[in-house]
Short mmCIF file of C-alpha atoms and ligand atoms in Angstrom, two decimals:
data_model
loop_
_atom_site.label_atom_id
_atom_site.label_comp_id
_atom_site.label_asym_id
_atom_site.label_seq_id
_atom_site.Cartn_x
_atom_site.Cartn_y
_atom_site.Cartn_z
CA UNK A 1 0.02 0.04 -0.08
CA UNK A 2 1.23 3.36 -0.97
CA UNK A 3 1.18 6.02 1.99
CA UNK A 4 -0.49 9.11 0.73
CA UNK A 5 -1.72 11.06 3.68
CA UNK A 6 -2.58 14.19 1.81
CA UNK A 7 -4.88 12.15 -0.46
CA UNK A 8 -6.68 10.62 2.67
CA UNK A 9 -7.25 14.00 4.04
CA UNK A 10 -8.60 15.50 0.88
CA UNK A 11 -10.73 12.50 0.43
CA UNK A 12 -12.05 12.97 3.89
CA UNK A 13 -12.66 16.71 3.25
CA UNK A 14 -14.74 15.84 0.15
CA UNK A 15 -16.75 13.00 1.79
CA UNK A 16 -17.43 15.24 4.87
CA UNK A 17 -19.08 17.98 3.01
CA UNK A 18 -22.46 16.61 2.63
CA UNK A 19 -22.51 14.87 5.95
CA UNK A 20 -24.86 16.32 8.69
CA UNK A 21 -26.85 13.88 10.74
CA UNK A 22 -25.07 12.00 13.60
CA UNK A 23 -25.29 8.63 12.21
CA UNK A 24 -23.42 9.63 9.14
CA UNK A 25 -20.80 11.58 11.08
CA UNK A 26 -20.18 8.49 13.23
CA UNK A 27 -19.70 6.37 10.04
CA UNK A 28 -17.23 8.87 8.79
CA UNK A 29 -15.46 8.81 12.07
CA UNK A 30 -15.14 5.03 11.88
CA UNK A 31 -14.02 4.95 8.41
CA UNK A 32 -11.18 7.36 8.91
CA UNK A 33 -10.37 7.13 12.56
CA UNK A 34 -11.74 3.61 13.41
CA UNK A 35 -9.45 1.75 15.68
CA UNK A 36 -9.76 -1.61 13.91
CA UNK A 37 -9.85 -0.62 10.34
CA UNK A 38 -9.82 3.02 9.87
CA UNK A 39 -7.57 4.57 7.33
CA UNK A 40 -5.30 6.06 9.68
CA UNK A 41 -4.69 2.97 11.51
CA UNK A 42 -3.93 1.19 8.25
CA UNK A 43 -1.38 3.81 7.47
CA UNK A 44 0.07 3.37 10.81
CA UNK A 45 0.57 -0.40 10.29
CA UNK A 46 2.33 0.06 7.08
CA UNK A 47 4.89 2.21 8.46
CA UNK A 48 7.29 -0.39 9.73
CA UNK A 49 7.28 -2.03 6.28
CA UNK A 50 8.87 1.12 4.69
CA UNK A 51 12.61 1.46 4.23
CA UNK A 52 13.92 3.34 7.21
CA UNK A 53 14.79 6.49 4.91
CA UNK A 54 11.12 6.81 4.08
CA UNK A 55 9.70 6.55 7.60
CA UNK A 56 10.99 9.94 8.77
CA UNK A 57 8.25 12.41 9.35
CA UNK A 58 5.43 10.17 8.72
CA UNK A 59 4.42 9.77 12.51
CA UNK A 60 3.89 13.53 12.99
CA UNK A 61 2.03 13.77 9.62
CA UNK A 62 -0.37 11.08 11.02
CA UNK A 63 -0.87 13.08 13.91
CA UNK A 64 -1.62 16.16 12.05
CA UNK A 65 -4.07 14.54 9.75
CA UNK A 66 -5.80 12.95 12.62
CA UNK A 67 -6.29 16.36 14.38
CA UNK A 68 -7.65 17.85 11.26
CA UNK A 69 -10.23 15.23 10.90
CA UNK A 70 -11.14 15.33 14.51
CA UNK A 71 -11.74 19.07 14.29
CA UNK A 72 -14.01 18.74 11.37
CA UNK A 73 -15.92 15.91 13.08
CA UNK A 74 -16.12 17.87 16.40
CA UNK A 75 -17.41 20.93 14.66
CA UNK A 76 -20.19 18.93 12.88
CA UNK A 77 -21.27 17.20 16.02
CA UNK A 78 -21.49 20.45 17.93
CA UNK A 79 -23.70 22.10 15.45
CA UNK A 80 -25.76 19.00 14.90
CA UNK A 81 -26.29 18.40 18.51
CA UNK A 82 -27.47 21.86 19.10
CA UNK A 83 -29.91 21.73 16.47
CA UNK A 84 -31.54 18.45 17.82
CA UNK A 85 -31.54 19.47 21.48
CA UNK A 86 -34.76 21.39 22.31
CA UNK A 87 -33.81 21.85 25.86
CA UNK A 88 -31.16 24.37 24.90
CA UNK A 89 -32.72 27.88 24.91
CA UNK A 90 -30.22 29.88 22.80
CA UNK A 91 -32.08 33.12 23.69
CA UNK A 92 -31.16 32.82 27.47
CA UNK A 93 -29.23 35.97 28.53
CA UNK A 94 -25.47 35.31 29.13
CA UNK A 95 -24.17 35.47 32.76
CA UNK A 96 -23.12 38.90 34.11
CA UNK A 97 -19.54 39.27 34.87
CA UNK A 98 -18.72 41.69 37.77
CA UNK A 99 -16.22 44.27 36.74
CA UNK A 100 -13.49 45.23 39.37
CA UNK A 101 -12.50 48.66 40.43
CA UNK A 102 -9.43 50.19 41.98
CA UNK A 103 -9.32 50.53 45.80
CA UNK A 104 -9.62 54.07 46.95
CA UNK A 105 -6.12 53.94 48.47
CA UNK A 106 -4.58 52.58 45.20
CA UNK A 107 -6.32 55.62 43.44
CA UNK A 108 -4.80 57.94 45.82
CA UNK A 109 -1.35 56.51 45.58
CA UNK A 110 -1.56 56.61 41.78
CA UNK A 111 -2.77 60.27 41.80
CA UNK A 112 -0.07 61.58 44.23
CA UNK A 113 2.54 59.85 42.09
CA UNK A 114 1.23 61.27 38.94
CA UNK A 115 1.23 64.89 40.43
CA UNK A 116 4.80 64.63 41.79
CA UNK A 117 5.93 62.71 38.61
CA UNK A 118 5.02 65.88 36.77
CA UNK A 119 7.61 67.63 39.09
CA UNK A 120 10.27 65.04 38.12
CA UNK A 121 9.78 62.59 40.88
CA UNK A 122 10.07 58.80 40.61
CA UNK A 123 9.20 56.16 43.19
CA UNK A 124 10.53 53.06 44.90
CA UNK A 125 9.38 50.54 47.39
CA UNK A 126 10.96 49.89 50.72
CA UNK A 127 10.86 47.21 53.43
CA UNK A 128 8.30 47.32 55.90
CA UNK A 129 10.24 45.15 58.37
CA UNK A 130 13.19 47.39 58.93
CA UNK A 131 16.11 47.97 61.42
CA UNK A 132 15.94 50.40 64.35
CA UNK A 133 18.87 52.00 62.66
CA UNK A 134 17.11 53.20 59.37
CA UNK A 135 13.73 53.71 61.09
CA UNK A 136 15.20 55.86 63.93
CA UNK A 137 18.92 56.20 64.56
CA UNK A 138 20.06 57.45 61.15
CA UNK A 139 17.19 59.76 61.20
CA UNK A 140 18.65 61.61 64.13
CA UNK A 141 16.60 59.75 66.78
CA UNK A 142 19.13 57.93 69.11
CA UNK A 143 17.71 55.08 71.39
CA UNK A 144 16.62 57.48 74.19
CA UNK A 145 15.28 60.19 71.94
CA UNK A 146 11.76 61.42 73.22
CA UNK A 147 10.45 61.73 69.59
CA UNK A 148 10.30 57.80 69.56
CA UNK A 149 7.60 57.98 72.08
CA UNK A 150 5.00 59.46 69.94
CA UNK A 151 5.55 56.55 67.44
CA UNK A 152 4.69 53.50 69.45
CA UNK A 153 6.58 50.77 67.71
CA UNK A 154 6.09 47.09 67.09
CA UNK A 155 9.49 45.63 67.72
CA UNK A 156 10.42 42.25 66.41
CA UNK A 157 13.52 42.06 68.29
CA UNK A 158 15.71 44.91 69.87
CA UNK A 159 17.19 45.74 66.52
CA UNK A 160 14.13 44.90 64.16
CA UNK A 161 10.72 46.38 63.96
CA UNK A 162 7.79 47.28 61.60
CA UNK A 163 8.64 50.65 60.16
CA UNK A 164 6.77 53.42 61.99
CA UNK A 165 7.02 55.66 58.87
CA UNK A 166 8.18 55.68 55.27
CA UNK A 167 10.94 58.02 56.40
CA UNK A 168 13.04 54.75 56.87
CA UNK A 169 13.66 55.00 53.21
CA UNK A 170 15.47 58.33 53.36
CA UNK A 171 18.95 57.39 54.49
CA UNK A 172 18.65 54.08 52.57
CA UNK A 173 18.12 55.68 49.35
CA UNK A 174 20.65 58.44 49.86
CA UNK A 175 23.32 55.84 50.61
CA UNK A 176 22.88 54.47 47.37
CA UNK A 177 22.04 57.33 45.05
CA UNK A 178 23.90 60.39 44.06
CA UNK A 179 22.05 63.74 43.83
CA UNK A 180 19.97 65.17 42.18
CA UNK A 181 17.47 62.96 44.06
CA UNK A 182 13.73 63.38 43.51
CA UNK A 183 11.90 60.43 44.80
CA UNK A 184 8.74 59.16 46.54
CA UNK A 185 8.43 56.35 48.93
CA UNK A 186 4.84 55.07 49.21
CA UNK A 187 3.95 52.07 51.46
CA UNK A 188 2.53 50.76 54.57
CA UNK A 189 3.75 51.89 58.11
CA UNK A 190 2.83 50.41 61.42
CA UNK A 191 2.22 51.89 64.86
CA UNK A 192 0.76 50.46 68.19
CA UNK A 193 -2.42 52.36 68.05
CA UNK A 194 -5.98 51.40 69.17
CA UNK A 195 -8.25 51.09 66.22
CA UNK A 196 -10.67 53.90 66.04
CA UNK A 197 -12.33 56.18 63.34
CA UNK A 198 -9.03 57.75 62.67
CA UNK A 199 -6.32 55.34 63.83
CA UNK A 200 -5.18 51.97 62.59
CA UNK A 201 -2.12 49.84 63.65
CA UNK A 202 -1.32 49.55 59.93
CA UNK A 203 -1.87 52.56 57.51
CA UNK A 204 -0.32 54.15 54.39
CA UNK A 205 2.11 56.80 54.17
CA UNK A 206 3.91 58.60 51.21
CA UNK A 207 7.20 60.25 51.67
CA UNK A 208 8.93 62.61 49.40
CA UNK A 209 12.61 63.46 49.11
CA UNK A 210 14.45 65.94 47.10
CA UNK A 211 18.34 66.64 47.33
CA UNK A 212 19.99 68.91 44.93
CA UNK A 213 22.54 71.62 44.58
CA UNK A 214 20.23 74.49 44.66
CA UNK A 215 16.96 74.05 46.43
CA UNK A 216 15.33 75.68 49.39
CA UNK A 217 12.31 75.87 51.55
CA UNK A 218 10.71 77.85 48.91
CA UNK A 219 10.74 75.00 46.47
CA UNK A 220 9.24 72.84 49.18
CA UNK A 221 6.41 75.04 49.77
CA UNK A 222 5.79 75.81 46.09
CA UNK A 223 5.66 72.14 45.42
CA UNK A 224 3.38 71.32 48.17
CA UNK A 225 1.07 74.14 47.11
CA UNK A 226 1.07 72.80 43.62
CA UNK A 227 0.31 69.29 44.84
CA UNK A 228 -2.63 70.56 47.12
CA UNK A 229 -4.23 72.47 44.17
CA UNK A 230 -3.76 69.48 41.81
CA UNK A 231 -5.18 67.01 44.44
CA UNK A 232 -7.88 68.94 46.21
CA UNK A 233 -8.72 71.42 43.39
CA UNK A 234 -7.38 74.73 42.08
CA UNK A 235 -9.18 76.78 44.79
CA UNK A 236 -7.57 74.93 47.84
CA UNK A 237 -5.06 76.48 49.85
CA UNK A 238 -2.19 75.39 52.28
CA UNK A 239 -0.89 76.95 55.38
CA UNK A 240 2.13 76.02 57.48
CA UNK A 241 3.10 75.86 61.11
CA UNK A 242 6.55 75.65 62.68
CA UNK A 243 6.96 71.96 64.14
CA UNK A 244 9.72 69.68 65.25
CA UNK A 245 10.89 66.56 63.63
CA UNK A 246 14.34 65.36 64.41
CA UNK A 247 15.16 64.64 60.81
CA UNK A 248 14.24 68.04 59.54
CA UNK A 249 15.45 71.49 60.38
CA UNK A 250 13.57 73.58 60.20
CA UNK A 251 10.44 71.50 60.35
CA UNK A 252 6.85 72.19 59.25
CA UNK A 253 3.49 70.99 59.45
CA UNK A 254 1.02 71.60 56.52
CA UNK A 255 -2.68 72.04 56.65
CA UNK A 256 -5.15 72.27 53.60
CA UNK A 257 -8.37 74.09 53.58
CA UNK A 258 -11.48 71.93 53.12
CA UNK A 259 -14.70 73.68 52.27
CA UNK A 260 -16.69 71.72 54.93
CA UNK A 261 -14.17 70.73 57.46
CA UNK A 262 -11.97 73.82 57.47
CA UNK A 263 -8.22 73.47 57.87
CA UNK A 264 -6.97 69.87 58.18
CA UNK A 265 -3.39 68.68 58.73
CA UNK A 266 -2.09 66.62 55.82
CA UNK A 267 1.52 66.26 56.16
CA UNK A 268 4.84 66.93 57.99
CA UNK A 269 7.76 68.32 56.17
CA UNK A 270 10.93 70.28 56.28
CA UNK A 271 14.64 70.78 55.14
CA UNK A 272 16.56 67.53 55.62
CA UNK A 273 18.65 67.71 58.73
CA UNK A 274 22.44 67.94 58.38
CA UNK A 275 22.90 64.67 60.42
CA UNK A 276 20.53 62.89 58.06
CA UNK A 277 22.46 64.15 54.94
CA UNK A 278 25.67 63.09 56.61
CA UNK A 279 24.29 59.56 57.32
CA UNK A 280 23.29 59.37 53.70
CA UNK A 281 26.95 60.27 52.62
CA UNK A 282 25.73 63.47 50.96
CA UNK A 283 28.36 66.27 50.53
CA UNK A 284 26.81 69.05 52.51
CA UNK A 285 28.97 71.70 50.89
CA UNK A 286 27.32 70.90 47.52
CA UNK A 287 23.89 69.72 48.37
CA UNK A 288 20.86 70.25 50.58
CA UNK A 289 17.43 68.74 50.45
CA UNK A 290 13.82 68.70 51.64
CA UNK A 291 11.33 65.92 52.52
CA UNK A 292 7.67 65.51 53.44
CA UNK A 293 5.58 62.61 54.65
CA UNK A 294 1.83 62.28 54.27
CA UNK A 295 -0.81 59.92 55.41
CA UNK A 296 -2.52 58.46 52.35
CA UNK A 297 -5.57 57.10 54.42
CA UNK A 298 -6.19 60.55 55.52
CA UNK A 299 -5.89 61.99 52.04
CA UNK A 300 -8.46 59.38 50.91
CA UNK A 301 -10.68 60.18 53.56
CA UNK A 302 -10.75 63.90 52.84
CA UNK A 303 -10.94 63.47 49.12
CA UNK A 304 -13.72 60.86 49.14
CA UNK A 305 -15.67 62.03 52.29
CA UNK A 306 -15.08 58.91 54.18
CA UNK A 307 -15.66 59.29 57.96
CA UNK A 308 -14.16 56.04 59.29
CA UNK A 309 -10.64 54.81 58.36
CA UNK A 310 -11.70 51.24 59.09
CA UNK A 311 -13.90 51.03 55.99
CA UNK A 312 -10.80 51.26 53.91
CA UNK A 313 -9.60 47.94 55.17
CA UNK A 314 -12.84 45.94 55.41
CA UNK A 315 -13.11 44.53 51.85
CA UNK A 316 -17.07 45.46 51.80
CA UNK A 317 -17.87 45.38 48.20
CA UNK A 318 -20.76 47.74 48.80
CA UNK A 319 -18.19 50.34 49.68
CA UNK A 320 -15.23 49.49 47.39
CA UNK A 321 -17.44 49.28 44.18
CA UNK A 322 -18.23 52.96 44.59
CA UNK A 323 -14.87 54.13 43.45
N1 LIG B 401 7.71 60.72 59.40
C1 LIG B 401 6.59 61.69 59.89
C2 LIG B 401 5.40 61.02 60.32
O1 LIG B 401 5.35 59.80 60.27
C3 LIG B 401 6.30 62.45 58.68
C4 LIG B 401 7.33 63.39 58.18
C5 LIG B 401 7.61 64.63 58.63
C6 LIG B 401 8.07 62.88 57.15
C7 LIG B 401 8.63 65.35 58.25
C8 LIG B 401 9.10 63.80 56.60
C9 LIG B 401 9.38 65.01 57.15
O2 LIG B 401 9.90 63.38 55.51
O3 LIG B 401 10.33 65.81 56.62
O4 LIG B 401 4.43 61.60 60.75
#
């Protein structure tokens, strides 16, 4: 027997054309794919008789032809069975698929990033489990510093903790990057707080850090004002207070004006303290910097009129799908 698979396939196509009803489809299947005497089985039985030089490639060709035939047969069975099954109502509406939406905190993070990106900032992640060294000491807060008290800390052991703020990234970043630096550190922070409408032990912050040859407090204020106008609307205003953070000198606190709630504090900021620059191996004769840290949960609450921070973490779809 001469092996001509192409011929078998074209014969099949020709024969298959008129075939519609299930019994004929089955017969066609038996004729070509039947296990005892189908055309393809017969071909397979011939292979060992061929000279070795002619066998190459025949196996895969058989598989190819088999799948082509199977495809045609399956197609026919499908359309035929649909026609002869009165229990299938093809007019039934399809199942509705729920479409997801972004979490309000994700929206806020993305928006803040986009606003500062326009001012030349990029962003990086940082470790949530960090050392006392980067979270406190390198930020000018030695072990006995009173400023540590206001940030009740989750310690894992004496040297390791859950970061109490995203400021832990400042010196980490400066140690490995040369100015000019314009970078954001968004992420989670942790403090031992009792949960209530405005506090949770885990929350989100976003830190900004800029170090360059010529920059000043005016740039900081201008950037924050620009941010407030983009984020809260062109009519919004900011005002500043003197404050005290160990890692900035001078330090300020910034409030934004909200038409219903009045002035609300949104962030801390200041000129990066000389000790912090030194710890970050920055040449202080050439460079200076400013930094700020904002609470993202609070921004989300102000922006979307949320009154209880806890709903941001409850995964209640009735709440989440509104965004
Ligand atoms: N780390 C401060 C906090 O957790 C916020 C902050 C204040 C960050 C001043 C800064 C800064 O970078 O310069 O409340």
